Tab-separated table of C-alpha atoms in Angstrom:
chain	number	residue	atom	x	y	z
A	976	UNK	CA	-0.202	0.033	-0.053
A	977	UNK	CA	1.482	3.412	-0.931
A	978	UNK	CA	1.368	6.473	1.042
A	979	UNK	CA	-0.288	9.888	0.577
A	980	UNK	CA	1.058	12.874	-0.665
A	981	UNK	CA	-0.219	16.137	0.798
A	982	UNK	CA	0.496	18.984	-1.258
A	983	UNK	CA	0.984	22.923	-0.262
A	984	UNK	CA	3.056	26.058	-0.408
A	985	UNK	CA	5.407	27.152	2.481
A	986	UNK	CA	6.547	30.325	0.315
A	987	UNK	CA	4.663	32.572	-1.791
A	988	UNK	CA	4.753	35.404	-4.414
A	989	UNK	CA	2.429	38.080	-2.673
A	990	UNK	CA	1.582	41.634	-2.935
A	991	UNK	CA	3.889	42.095	0.100
A	992	UNK	CA	6.925	40.437	-1.505
A	993	UNK	CA	7.954	36.863	-1.227
A	994	UNK	CA	6.486	35.909	1.903
A	995	UNK	CA	7.952	32.780	3.758
A	996	UNK	CA	6.171	30.200	5.979
A	997	UNK	CA	9.045	27.670	6.149
A	998	UNK	CA	9.816	28.016	9.755
A	999	UNK	CA	6.245	27.072	10.926
A	1000	UNK	CA	6.481	23.745	8.462
A	1001	UNK	CA	9.956	22.957	9.538
A	1002	UNK	CA	9.462	23.339	13.144
A	1003	UNK	CA	9.566	19.778	15.250
A	1004	UNK	CA	11.729	18.106	12.830
A	1005	UNK	CA	14.540	16.194	14.434
A	1006	UNK	CA	16.626	15.956	10.687
A	1007	UNK	CA	16.534	18.584	8.355
A	1008	UNK	CA	18.880	18.430	5.039
A	1009	UNK	CA	19.563	21.863	3.683
A	1010	UNK	CA	20.418	21.726	0.180
A	1011	UNK	CA	22.632	24.450	-1.294
A	1012	UNK	CA	23.490	24.660	-4.983
A	1013	UNK	CA	22.716	26.874	-7.928
A	1014	UNK	CA	19.783	26.726	-10.289
A	1015	UNK	CA	19.583	23.668	-12.414
A	1016	UNK	CA	21.591	21.631	-9.418
A	1017	UNK	CA	19.102	18.926	-9.360
A	1018	UNK	CA	17.833	19.977	-5.771
A	1019	UNK	CA	13.948	19.599	-6.613
A	1020	UNK	CA	14.308	16.159	-8.431
A	1021	UNK	CA	16.465	14.690	-5.717
A	1022	UNK	CA	13.696	15.820	-3.136
A	1023	UNK	CA	11.120	14.301	-5.615
A	1024	UNK	CA	12.732	10.962	-5.941
A	1025	UNK	CA	13.375	10.619	-2.262
A	1026	UNK	CA	9.642	11.777	-1.266
A	1027	UNK	CA	8.329	9.295	-3.979
A	1028	UNK	CA	10.609	6.317	-2.550
A	1029	UNK	CA	9.169	6.873	0.888
A	1030	UNK	CA	5.620	7.029	-0.525
A	1031	UNK	CA	6.068	3.747	-2.169
A	1032	UNK	CA	7.191	2.354	0.740
A	1033	UNK	CA	3.720	2.961	2.319
A	1034	UNK	CA	4.617	6.305	4.215
A	1035	UNK	CA	2.582	9.837	3.832
A	1036	UNK	CA	4.948	12.715	2.762
A	1037	UNK	CA	4.364	16.530	2.255
A	1038	UNK	CA	5.373	17.970	-0.895
A	1039	UNK	CA	6.346	21.756	-0.454
A	1040	UNK	CA	5.789	23.250	-3.853
A	1041	UNK	CA	7.614	26.245	-5.483
A	1042	UNK	CA	5.641	29.324	-6.193
A	1043	UNK	CA	7.941	30.339	-8.996
A	1044	UNK	CA	8.147	27.117	-11.019
A	1045	UNK	CA	5.113	25.123	-11.469
A	1046	UNK	CA	7.126	21.683	-12.103
A	1047	UNK	CA	9.272	22.230	-9.080
A	1048	UNK	CA	9.272	21.554	-5.149
A	1049	UNK	CA	11.105	23.276	-2.276
A	1050	UNK	CA	10.932	20.926	0.249
A	1051	UNK	CA	9.678	17.167	1.269
A	1052	UNK	CA	8.832	16.139	4.799
A	1053	UNK	CA	8.486	12.494	6.046
A	1054	UNK	CA	6.262	13.432	9.120
A	1055	UNK	CA	6.557	9.569	10.606
A	1056	UNK	CA	10.475	10.219	11.045
A	1057	UNK	CA	10.280	13.936	11.547
A	1058	UNK	CA	12.691	14.175	8.490
A	1059	UNK	CA	12.787	16.905	5.981
A	1060	UNK	CA	14.814	17.829	3.327
A	1061	UNK	CA	14.441	21.782	1.804
A	1062	UNK	CA	16.190	24.008	-0.487
A	1063	UNK	CA	17.903	26.179	1.200
A	1064	UNK	CA	18.866	28.977	-1.322
A	1065	UNK	CA	17.365	32.411	-1.645
A	1066	UNK	CA	14.511	33.432	-1.280
A	1067	UNK	CA	13.658	30.758	1.213
A	1068	UNK	CA	16.801	30.802	3.330
A	1069	UNK	CA	16.502	28.537	6.409
A	1070	UNK	CA	17.941	29.770	9.843
A	1071	UNK	CA	18.996	26.735	11.335
A	1072	UNK	CA	18.192	26.209	14.992
A	1073	UNK	CA	20.681	23.335	16.044
A	1074	UNK	CA	23.342	23.257	13.130
A	1075	UNK	CA	24.528	19.743	13.033
A	1076	UNK	CA	22.352	18.196	15.453
A	1077	UNK	CA	19.231	18.782	13.654
A	1078	UNK	CA	20.089	20.762	10.458
A	1079	UNK	CA	22.634	19.589	8.139
A	1080	UNK	CA	24.004	21.238	4.715
A	1081	UNK	CA	24.268	19.496	1.647
A	1082	UNK	CA	26.464	21.157	-1.136
A	1083	UNK	CA	25.261	20.166	-4.574
A	1084	UNK	CA	27.884	23.012	-5.686
A	1085	UNK	CA	30.428	19.628	-5.328
A	1086	UNK	CA	29.165	18.453	-8.500
A	1087	UNK	CA	29.645	21.571	-10.928
A	1088	UNK	CA	32.723	22.335	-13.011
A	1089	UNK	CA	33.717	25.682	-11.516
A	1090	UNK	CA	35.763	26.334	-14.577
A	1091	UNK	CA	32.896	25.994	-17.028
A	1092	UNK	CA	30.644	28.347	-14.768
A	1093	UNK	CA	33.546	30.862	-14.628
A	1094	UNK	CA	33.587	31.014	-18.179
A	1095	UNK	CA	29.618	31.991	-18.200
A	1096	UNK	CA	30.328	34.349	-15.501
A	1097	UNK	CA	28.911	37.614	-17.337
A	1098	UNK	CA	25.731	35.429	-18.390
A	1099	UNK	CA	25.055	34.335	-14.919
A	1100	UNK	CA	25.454	37.792	-13.221
A	1101	UNK	CA	23.383	39.186	-16.032
A	1102	UNK	CA	20.668	36.748	-15.737
A	1103	UNK	CA	20.507	36.817	-12.126
A	1104	UNK	CA	20.092	40.529	-12.121
A	1105	UNK	CA	17.210	40.312	-14.411
A	1106	UNK	CA	15.383	37.634	-12.473
A	1107	UNK	CA	15.891	39.874	-9.611
A	1108	UNK	CA	14.330	42.691	-11.534
A	1109	UNK	CA	11.104	40.672	-12.825
A	1110	UNK	CA	10.129	39.311	-9.536
A	1111	UNK	CA	10.786	43.204	-7.988
A	1112	UNK	CA	8.012	44.387	-10.863
A	1113	UNK	CA	5.750	41.789	-9.965
A	1114	UNK	CA	5.484	42.373	-6.533
A	1115	UNK	CA	4.675	45.878	-7.362
A	1116	UNK	CA	2.226	45.001	-9.817
A	1117	UNK	CA	0.537	42.832	-7.028
A	1118	UNK	CA	0.679	45.572	-4.705
A	1119	UNK	CA	-1.049	47.869	-6.986
A	1120	UNK	CA	-3.679	45.010	-7.673
A	1121	UNK	CA	-4.113	44.656	-3.513
A	1122	UNK	CA	-4.829	48.591	-3.353
A	1123	UNK	CA	-7.551	47.963	-5.855
A	1124	UNK	CA	-8.939	45.240	-4.120
A	1125	UNK	CA	-9.139	47.595	-1.119
A	1126	UNK	CA	-11.305	49.777	-3.175
A	1127	UNK	CA	-13.631	46.350	-3.898
A	1128	UNK	CA	-14.013	45.543	-0.321
A	1129	UNK	CA	-14.548	48.995	1.016
A	1130	UNK	CA	-17.912	49.048	-0.983
A	1131	UNK	CA	-19.039	45.952	0.829
A	1132	UNK	CA	-17.332	46.782	4.382
A	1133	UNK	CA	-19.723	49.896	4.004
A	1134	UNK	CA	-22.626	47.620	3.497
A	1135	UNK	CA	-22.240	44.682	6.095
A	1136	UNK	CA	-23.833	44.046	8.953
A	1137	UNK	CA	-21.100	43.322	11.273
A	1138	UNK	CA	-23.272	41.798	14.071
A	1139	UNK	CA	-24.576	39.438	11.519
A	1140	UNK	CA	-21.146	38.027	10.682
A	1141	UNK	CA	-20.145	37.943	14.665
A	1142	UNK	CA	-23.337	35.580	15.441
A	1143	UNK	CA	-22.397	33.415	12.518
A	1144	UNK	CA	-18.894	33.218	13.825
A	1145	UNK	CA	-20.215	32.145	17.030
A	1146	UNK	CA	-22.592	29.807	15.813
A	1147	UNK	CA	-20.056	28.154	13.694
A	1148	UNK	CA	-17.893	27.875	16.784
A	1149	UNK	CA	-20.380	26.321	18.878
A	1150	UNK	CA	-21.052	23.720	15.944
A	1151	UNK	CA	-17.776	22.655	15.324
A	1152	UNK	CA	-16.035	22.659	18.850
A	1153	UNK	CA	-19.069	22.768	21.095
A	1154	UNK	CA	-17.738	22.037	24.842
A	1155	UNK	CA	-14.559	19.912	23.352
A	1156	UNK	CA	-11.516	20.748	25.032
A	1157	UNK	CA	-8.296	18.641	24.535
A	1158	UNK	CA	-5.705	18.785	27.132
A	1159	UNK	CA	-2.685	19.354	25.460
A	1160	UNK	CA	-1.084	21.953	23.473
A	1161	UNK	CA	-2.012	22.766	19.846
A	1162	UNK	CA	0.294	22.416	17.039
A	1163	UNK	CA	-0.057	25.162	14.657
A	1164	UNK	CA	0.967	25.217	11.307
A	1165	UNK	CA	0.761	27.905	8.754
A	1166	UNK	CA	0.779	27.558	5.354
A	1167	UNK	CA	-0.304	28.699	1.670
A	1168	UNK	CA	-3.157	26.222	-0.132
A	1169	UNK	CA	-2.344	27.894	-3.333
A	1170	UNK	CA	-0.024	30.370	-4.848
A	1171	UNK	CA	0.603	32.843	-7.741
A	1172	UNK	CA	2.752	31.368	-10.102
A	1173	UNK	CA	4.454	31.872	-13.672
A	1174	UNK	CA	1.021	29.842	-14.883
A	1175	UNK	CA	-1.335	31.849	-12.750
A	1176	UNK	CA	-2.973	30.695	-9.704
A	1177	UNK	CA	-2.677	27.510	-8.877
A	1178	UNK	CA	-4.065	25.676	-5.505
A	1179	UNK	CA	-4.381	22.284	-3.473
A	1180	UNK	CA	-7.702	22.519	-2.212
A	1181	UNK	CA	-8.914	19.040	-3.309
A	1182	UNK	CA	-6.015	17.286	-2.026
A	1183	UNK	CA	-5.519	19.064	1.289
A	1184	UNK	CA	-9.488	18.338	1.985
A	1185	UNK	CA	-9.662	14.736	0.237
A	1186	UNK	CA	-9.679	12.935	3.726
A	1187	UNK	CA	-12.031	15.228	5.620
A	1188	UNK	CA	-15.497	14.312	6.278
A	1189	UNK	CA	-16.644	17.969	6.633
A	1190	UNK	CA	-16.192	20.886	4.284
A	1191	UNK	CA	-17.747	24.291	4.411
A	1192	UNK	CA	-17.388	26.391	1.306
A	1193	UNK	CA	-17.374	30.035	2.260
A	1194	UNK	CA	-18.870	32.080	-0.588
A	1195	UNK	CA	-19.132	36.006	-0.464
A	1196	UNK	CA	-17.480	38.973	-1.790
A	1197	UNK	CA	-14.241	40.946	-1.198
A	1198	UNK	CA	-14.431	42.594	2.345
A	1199	UNK	CA	-17.387	40.232	3.332
A	1200	UNK	CA	-15.896	39.125	6.748
A	1201	UNK	CA	-14.426	35.747	5.496
A	1202	UNK	CA	-10.865	36.047	6.650
A	1203	UNK	CA	-11.678	37.787	9.838
A	1204	UNK	CA	-14.219	34.900	10.568
A	1205	UNK	CA	-11.553	32.204	9.691
A	1206	UNK	CA	-8.982	33.607	12.069
A	1207	UNK	CA	-11.572	33.913	14.916
A	1208	UNK	CA	-12.239	30.053	14.162
A	1209	UNK	CA	-8.719	28.928	13.834
A	1210	UNK	CA	-8.019	31.126	17.370
A	1211	UNK	CA	-11.076	29.160	18.956
A	1212	UNK	CA	-9.682	25.853	17.776
A	1213	UNK	CA	-6.051	26.725	19.226
A	1214	UNK	CA	-7.479	27.697	22.651
A	1215	UNK	CA	-9.312	24.135	22.968
A	1216	UNK	CA	-5.999	22.539	22.072
A	1217	UNK	CA	-6.874	21.238	18.312
A	1218	UNK	CA	-4.030	21.181	16.032
A	1219	UNK	CA	-4.791	23.521	13.332
A	1220	UNK	CA	-3.456	24.022	9.774
A	1221	UNK	CA	-3.833	27.806	9.086
A	1222	UNK	CA	-3.704	28.400	5.361
A	1223	UNK	CA	-3.026	32.427	4.431
A	1224	UNK	CA	-3.883	33.806	1.314
A	1225	UNK	CA	-1.312	33.530	-1.402
A	1226	UNK	CA	-2.232	37.327	-2.825
A	1227	UNK	CA	-2.293	38.571	0.699
A	1228	UNK	CA	-0.495	36.766	3.540
A	1229	UNK	CA	-2.331	38.834	6.182
A	1230	UNK	CA	-5.576	37.181	5.183
A	1231	UNK	CA	-6.718	33.629	5.717
A	1232	UNK	CA	-7.957	31.275	3.037
A	1233	UNK	CA	-8.542	28.108	4.909
A	1234	UNK	CA	-8.791	26.598	8.451
A	1235	UNK	CA	-8.427	22.727	8.824
A	1236	UNK	CA	-9.000	20.838	11.752
A	1237	UNK	CA	-8.018	17.015	10.933
A	1238	UNK	CA	-8.832	15.888	14.445
A	1239	UNK	CA	-12.505	16.586	13.782
A	1240	UNK	CA	-12.534	16.060	10.088
A	1241	UNK	CA	-13.008	19.631	9.094
A	1242	UNK	CA	-12.204	22.188	6.622
A	1243	UNK	CA	-13.691	25.681	6.123
A	1244	UNK	CA	-12.480	27.562	3.292
A	1245	UNK	CA	-12.934	30.802	1.377
A	1246	UNK	CA	-14.166	29.077	-2.023
A	1247	UNK	CA	-14.373	32.316	-4.368
A	1248	UNK	CA	-12.068	32.711	-7.151
A	1249	UNK	CA	-9.415	32.314	-7.819
A	1250	UNK	CA	-9.783	28.897	-5.619
A	1251	UNK	CA	-13.506	28.718	-6.456
A	1252	UNK	CA	-15.219	24.948	-5.707
A	1253	UNK	CA	-18.593	23.756	-5.037
A	1254	UNK	CA	-19.993	21.029	-2.833
A	1255	UNK	CA	-19.709	17.509	-4.705
A	1256	UNK	CA	-20.031	15.130	-1.999
A	1257	UNK	CA	-21.660	14.281	1.137
A	1258	UNK	CA	-20.579	16.505	4.041
A	1259	UNK	CA	-20.145	19.755	2.044
A	1260	UNK	CA	-22.177	22.767	2.892
A	1261	UNK	CA	-22.017	26.610	1.587
A	1262	UNK	CA	-21.752	29.342	3.841
A	1263	UNK	CA	-22.816	32.698	1.912
A	1264	UNK	CA	-21.567	35.718	3.364
A	1265	UNK	CA	-23.299	37.783	0.917
A	1266	UNK	CA	-26.854	36.535	2.059
A	1267	UNK	CA	-25.950	36.367	5.787
A	1268	UNK	CA	-24.526	39.859	6.265
A	1269	UNK	CA	-24.395	42.215	2.994
A	1270	UNK	CA	-27.316	44.840	1.999
A	1271	UNK	CA	-29.661	43.528	-0.202
A	1272	UNK	CA	-28.966	45.115	-3.678
A	1273	UNK	CA	-25.510	46.027	-3.112
A	1274	UNK	CA	-24.313	44.269	-6.286
A	1275	UNK	CA	-26.758	45.803	-8.288
A	1276	UNK	CA	-26.285	49.553	-6.839
A	1277	UNK	CA	-22.595	49.446	-7.281
A	1278	UNK	CA	-22.790	47.606	-10.658
A	1279	UNK	CA	-20.670	50.307	-12.722
A	1280	UNK	CA	-18.142	50.906	-9.967
A	1281	UNK	CA	-17.548	47.116	-9.323
A	1282	UNK	CA	-17.200	46.491	-13.135
A	1283	UNK	CA	-14.571	49.044	-13.366
A	1284	UNK	CA	-12.596	48.048	-10.222
A	1285	UNK	CA	-12.752	44.046	-11.289
A	1286	UNK	CA	-11.427	44.944	-14.870
A	1287	UNK	CA	-8.420	47.086	-13.223
A	1288	UNK	CA	-7.903	44.425	-10.675
A	1289	UNK	CA	-7.569	41.580	-13.086
A	1290	UNK	CA	-5.590	44.042	-15.610
A	1291	UNK	CA	-2.815	44.007	-12.777
A	1292	UNK	CA	-2.982	40.696	-11.811
A	1293	UNK	CA	-2.332	39.404	-15.224
A	1294	UNK	CA	0.544	42.012	-15.748
A	1295	UNK	CA	2.129	40.900	-12.397
A	1296	UNK	CA	1.905	37.175	-13.599
A	1297	UNK	CA	3.484	37.949	-16.975
A	1298	UNK	CA	6.249	39.259	-14.795
A	1299	UNK	CA	6.501	36.082	-12.972
A	1300	UNK	CA	6.382	34.104	-16.217
A	1301	UNK	CA	9.558	36.288	-17.453
A	1302	UNK	CA	11.249	35.513	-14.557
A	1303	UNK	CA	10.728	31.710	-14.992
A	1304	UNK	CA	11.957	32.348	-18.619
A	1305	UNK	CA	15.010	33.784	-17.382
A	1306	UNK	CA	15.627	31.272	-14.726
A	1307	UNK	CA	15.369	28.670	-17.252
A	1308	UNK	CA	18.243	30.318	-19.118
A	1309	UNK	CA	20.180	30.322	-15.891
A	1310	UNK	CA	19.263	26.777	-15.297
A	1311	UNK	CA	20.527	25.522	-18.614
A	1312	UNK	CA	23.978	27.192	-17.797
A	1313	UNK	CA	24.561	25.025	-14.768
A	1314	UNK	CA	22.715	21.831	-16.103
A	1315	UNK	CA	25.477	22.085	-18.857
A	1316	UNK	CA	28.424	22.246	-15.989
A	1317	UNK	CA	26.877	19.540	-13.769
A	1318	UNK	CA	28.054	15.869	-13.184
A	1319	UNK	CA	24.855	14.241	-12.185
A	1320	UNK	CA	26.634	10.967	-11.164
A	1321	UNK	CA	27.805	12.996	-8.178
A	1322	UNK	CA	24.518	14.299	-7.362
A	1323	UNK	CA	22.822	10.663	-7.363
A	1324	UNK	CA	25.741	9.951	-5.056
A	1325	UNK	CA	24.478	12.720	-2.688
A	1326	UNK	CA	21.373	11.408	-2.946
A	1327	UNK	CA	22.203	8.054	-1.935
A	1328	UNK	CA	23.768	9.469	1.117
A	1329	UNK	CA	20.896	11.290	2.164
A	1330	UNK	CA	18.725	8.180	1.514
A	1331	UNK	CA	21.169	6.040	3.603
A	1332	UNK	CA	20.823	8.652	6.478
A	1333	UNK	CA	17.310	8.824	6.273
A	1334	UNK	CA	16.943	4.740	6.368
A	1335	UNK	CA	19.228	4.655	9.222
A	1336	UNK	CA	17.183	7.364	11.295
A	1337	UNK	CA	13.763	5.125	10.328
A	1338	UNK	CA	15.487	2.124	11.533
A	1339	UNK	CA	15.230	0.681	7.813
A	1340	UNK	CA	18.211	-1.467	6.279
A	1341	UNK	CA	19.156	-0.008	3.088
A	1342	UNK	CA	18.506	-2.823	0.233
């Protein structure tokens, strides 16, 4: 029997720049291999192979996906053994807590031909600068989109009954948790369910919620209280000792998109674009914030303003995405330089060393 793969992001390209939640997801590991090396040195491939081997052995794993490359991952965790491997290069620089005891640096640069790379120095420096510039422009466009989104929210905030939102939140808190308390510290993980990528918005909602018995799909408009309600429900779960997965918004990390409490089989999430889903199995329910708390006729009364705002917002988001795609294309050119200078036989040897170390930790004999 194969294990299960849980997919999420621990870092994202947001309106507030690159936002890292790696520390939250790497906490509690007994061993963390931090991979160092340039682009194209095989970090993602190595992690995927190690992860897949343990899945094939029947163990569950977590893939931390890369928001800047749809085909790559930035990390893999094997929760059973409290072991992880992570890409430790910028922008997700990992600060070690116990170097040597927990964190171990793995230098993939051992496998490259420095003379070959030296001959490409000018191209490497130029591409690196252009990639950085493309990301900076993308983040600036996302920030402009966020300012437009604030205009969008303002309309609904001014037409919202906050008492009704508070009443709904209290009702859900009672429904979900009742008088349940668990006598243990809550384990809290902060993540992203999706991300802005070179190919547009991507999310893993179906994967993250596939094993849960109760899913609540929050519908509503910008500014209708979805994130605030999720924050209050997450706090209530934590106070009661439940382990909580808190999923931040990949566009604005100060907002929340989803809360999962696996101990009671529960997920409640913002099910509006760009991660819009509808009930498709028993146990699924819709919570419509517009119906609950927004003044009747708001959509119609502000139709022209809303059309203008949504158009400007989409334009900025598309522009930002185009710069992420530009950064990816430049990164591909940079990777090609490193790939041509790599001895992947040595990378295979490094992978085998990591594999043997994990097997030793797991108490499994190498075959």
